[in-house]
XYZ file of C-alpha atoms in Angstrom:
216
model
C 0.000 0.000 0.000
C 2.642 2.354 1.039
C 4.551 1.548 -2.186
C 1.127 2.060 -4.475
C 0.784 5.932 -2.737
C 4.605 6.706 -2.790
C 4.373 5.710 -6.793
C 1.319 7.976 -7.048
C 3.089 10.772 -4.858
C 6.297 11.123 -6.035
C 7.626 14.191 -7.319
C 4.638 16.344 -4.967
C 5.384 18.472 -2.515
C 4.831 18.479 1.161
C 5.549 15.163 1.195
C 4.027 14.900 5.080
C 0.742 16.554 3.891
C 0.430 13.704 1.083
C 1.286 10.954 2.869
C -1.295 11.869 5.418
C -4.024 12.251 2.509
C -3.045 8.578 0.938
C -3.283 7.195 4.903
C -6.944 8.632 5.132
C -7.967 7.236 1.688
C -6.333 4.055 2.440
C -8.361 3.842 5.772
C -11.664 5.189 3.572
C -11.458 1.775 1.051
C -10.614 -0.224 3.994
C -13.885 0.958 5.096
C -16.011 0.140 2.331
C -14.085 -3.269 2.529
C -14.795 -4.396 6.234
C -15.905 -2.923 9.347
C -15.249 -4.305 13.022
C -17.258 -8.022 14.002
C -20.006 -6.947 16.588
C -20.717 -10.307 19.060
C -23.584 -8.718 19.912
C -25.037 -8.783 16.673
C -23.745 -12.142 16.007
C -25.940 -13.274 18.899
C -29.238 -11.523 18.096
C -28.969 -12.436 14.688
C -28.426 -16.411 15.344
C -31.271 -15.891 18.012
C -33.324 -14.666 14.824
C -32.362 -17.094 12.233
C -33.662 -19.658 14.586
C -36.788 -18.610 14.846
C -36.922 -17.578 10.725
C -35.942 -21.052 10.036
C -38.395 -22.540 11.818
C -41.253 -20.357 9.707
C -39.490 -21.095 6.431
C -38.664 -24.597 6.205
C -39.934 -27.907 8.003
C -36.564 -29.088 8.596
C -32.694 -28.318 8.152
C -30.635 -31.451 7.765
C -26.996 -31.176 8.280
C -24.655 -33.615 6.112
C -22.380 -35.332 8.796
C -19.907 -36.205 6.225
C -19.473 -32.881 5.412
C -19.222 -31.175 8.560
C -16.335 -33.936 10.043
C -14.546 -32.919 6.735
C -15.065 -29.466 7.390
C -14.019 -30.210 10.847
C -10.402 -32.411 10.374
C -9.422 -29.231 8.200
C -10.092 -27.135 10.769
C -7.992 -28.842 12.979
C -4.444 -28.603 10.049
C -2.169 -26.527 11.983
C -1.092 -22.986 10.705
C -2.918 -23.172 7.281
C -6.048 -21.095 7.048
C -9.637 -21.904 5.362
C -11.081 -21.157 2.022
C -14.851 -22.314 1.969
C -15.728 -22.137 -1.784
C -19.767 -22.737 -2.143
C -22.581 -22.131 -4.574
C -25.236 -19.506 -4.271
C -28.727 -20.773 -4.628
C -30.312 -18.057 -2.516
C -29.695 -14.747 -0.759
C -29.542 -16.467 3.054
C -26.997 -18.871 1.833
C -24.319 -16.376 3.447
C -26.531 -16.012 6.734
C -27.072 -19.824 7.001
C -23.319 -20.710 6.535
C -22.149 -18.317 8.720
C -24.569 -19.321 11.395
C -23.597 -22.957 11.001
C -19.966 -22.848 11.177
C -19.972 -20.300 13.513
C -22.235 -22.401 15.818
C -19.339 -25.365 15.218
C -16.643 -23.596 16.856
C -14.822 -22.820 13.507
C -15.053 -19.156 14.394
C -17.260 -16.099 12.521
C -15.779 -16.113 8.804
C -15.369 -13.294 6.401
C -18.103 -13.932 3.928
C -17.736 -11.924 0.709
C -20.818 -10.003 -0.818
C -21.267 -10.223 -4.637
C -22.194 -7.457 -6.869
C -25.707 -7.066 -5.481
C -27.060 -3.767 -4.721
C -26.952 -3.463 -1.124
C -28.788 0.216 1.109
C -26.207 1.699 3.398
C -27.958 0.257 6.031
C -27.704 -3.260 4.944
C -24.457 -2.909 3.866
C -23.297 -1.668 7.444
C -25.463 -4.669 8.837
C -23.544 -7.686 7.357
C -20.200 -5.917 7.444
C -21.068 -5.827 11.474
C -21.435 -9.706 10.317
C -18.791 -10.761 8.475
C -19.492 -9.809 5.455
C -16.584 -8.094 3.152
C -17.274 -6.316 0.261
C -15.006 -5.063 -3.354
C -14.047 -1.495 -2.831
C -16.079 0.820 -5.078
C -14.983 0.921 -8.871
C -13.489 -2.667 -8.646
C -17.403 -4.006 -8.279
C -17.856 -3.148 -11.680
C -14.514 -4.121 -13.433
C -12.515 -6.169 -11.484
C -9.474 -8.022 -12.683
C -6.312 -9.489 -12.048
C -4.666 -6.500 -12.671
C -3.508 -4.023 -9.811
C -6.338 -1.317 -9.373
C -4.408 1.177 -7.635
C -5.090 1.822 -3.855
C -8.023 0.171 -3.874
C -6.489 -2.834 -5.410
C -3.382 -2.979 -3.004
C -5.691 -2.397 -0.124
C -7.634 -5.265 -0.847
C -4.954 -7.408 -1.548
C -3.097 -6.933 1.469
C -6.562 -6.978 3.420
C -6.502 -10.612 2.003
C -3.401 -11.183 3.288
C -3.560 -10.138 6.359
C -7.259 -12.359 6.914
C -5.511 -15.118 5.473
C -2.529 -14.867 7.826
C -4.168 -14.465 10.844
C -6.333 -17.550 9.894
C -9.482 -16.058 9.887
C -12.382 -18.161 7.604
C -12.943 -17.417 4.045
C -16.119 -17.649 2.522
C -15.937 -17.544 -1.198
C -19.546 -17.841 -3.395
C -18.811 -18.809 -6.409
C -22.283 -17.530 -8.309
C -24.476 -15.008 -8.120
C -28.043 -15.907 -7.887
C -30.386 -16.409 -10.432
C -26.972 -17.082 -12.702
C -26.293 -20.962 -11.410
C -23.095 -22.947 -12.478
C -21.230 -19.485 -13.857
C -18.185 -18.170 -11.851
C -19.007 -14.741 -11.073
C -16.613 -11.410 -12.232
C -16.822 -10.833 -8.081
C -15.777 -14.385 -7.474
C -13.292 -14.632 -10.007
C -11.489 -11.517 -8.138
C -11.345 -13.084 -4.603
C -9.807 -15.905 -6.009
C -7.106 -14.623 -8.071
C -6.508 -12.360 -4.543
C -6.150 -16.022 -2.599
C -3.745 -17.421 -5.799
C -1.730 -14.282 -5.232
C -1.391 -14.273 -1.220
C 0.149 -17.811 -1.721
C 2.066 -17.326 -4.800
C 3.656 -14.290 -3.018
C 4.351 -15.953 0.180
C 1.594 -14.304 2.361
C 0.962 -17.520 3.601
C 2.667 -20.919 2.725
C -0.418 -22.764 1.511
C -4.695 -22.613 1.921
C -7.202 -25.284 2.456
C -10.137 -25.231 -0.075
C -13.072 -26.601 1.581
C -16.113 -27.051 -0.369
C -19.515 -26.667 1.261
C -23.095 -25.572 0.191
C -26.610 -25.546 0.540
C -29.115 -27.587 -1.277
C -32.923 -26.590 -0.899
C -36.143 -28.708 -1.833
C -37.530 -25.038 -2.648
C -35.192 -22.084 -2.860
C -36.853 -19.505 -1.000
């Protein structure tokens, strides 16, 4: 990051004044990117899933083969998690979440596709987990560098990554089924490059999903 706004910089003067500008937009994207877990919330919002669940759907059945896979990578010493899953419906992030967090594997960093999302709701699931493409990449992203926002984000990756937070990658965006999604497609090339550059010596990609008799 500090090498992106030195590039961009360079050859301005008061060189204090700048760097303080490129530190507040830095801390801006990271804002649009993430904002703080709130336990709190966590808690009310399991409390209410419960109870939504039980209006929705007769049943939730949890595959036990799944979950003890899910579990023996959990328990891989200093290599973090990827979960890479399909999305069949919009509380596929809420219902994952819930689960593993409910499993001991932690509250994991679920990244929100290209949806349009109110400030409030936004704010909501970043209090969550949820993590979000900083604004401009949403609509073009690529494996190129995109600037500040682009080394933000990358090193954002890095740093959840290294600190072994969970990852929670959708792969589609709902109604488009079985197409990797431009959003997708982004947080995985950011993953490929935190290992390729030595971020982190290696991920575990975990596959898990949701199947519904009726999507609701």
């Amino acid at each position: 990051v500090r090498n992106v706004a030195t590039g961009r910089s360079r050859g301005s003067r008061g060189d204090g004044e700048c760097r303080r500008r490129w530190k507040e937009k830095a801390l801006e994207i990271l804002a649009e990117i993430q904002a703080p877990l709130s336990l709190l919330l966590l808690r009310l919002c399991n409390w209410a899933l419960l109870k939504l669940l039980n209006h929705l759907f007769l049943s939730v059945q949890l595959h036990r083969g799944q979950l003890e896979m899910v579990l023996r990578a959990a328990r891989t010493p200093g290599v973090p998690l990827v979960f890479l899953s399909t999305h069949k419906s919009q509380l596929d992030g809420l219902l994952l979440s819930f689960l593993l967090f409910s499993h001991g594997l932690g509250v994991p960093r679920v990244t929100v596709g290209g949806q349009v999302c109110s400030p409030r709701l936004r704010a909501l699931l970043g209090r969550l987990g949820g993590i979000f493409l900083p604004s401009g990449m949403e609509q073009t992203p690529s494996d190129r560098d995109e600037g500040l926002p682009g080394a933000v984000l990358a090193t954002y990756v890095e740093e959840v990554l290294r600190s072994r937070q969970p990852l929670l990658i959708f792969l589609e965006e709902p109604p488009l089924a079985l197409r990797l999604s431009a959003p997708a497609r982004e947080w995985l090339a950011l993953v490929y490059r935190a290992v390729r550059d030595g971020a982190v010596p290696d991920v575990l990609l975990v596959p898990v999903g949701i199947a519904y008799d009726v999507v609701p």
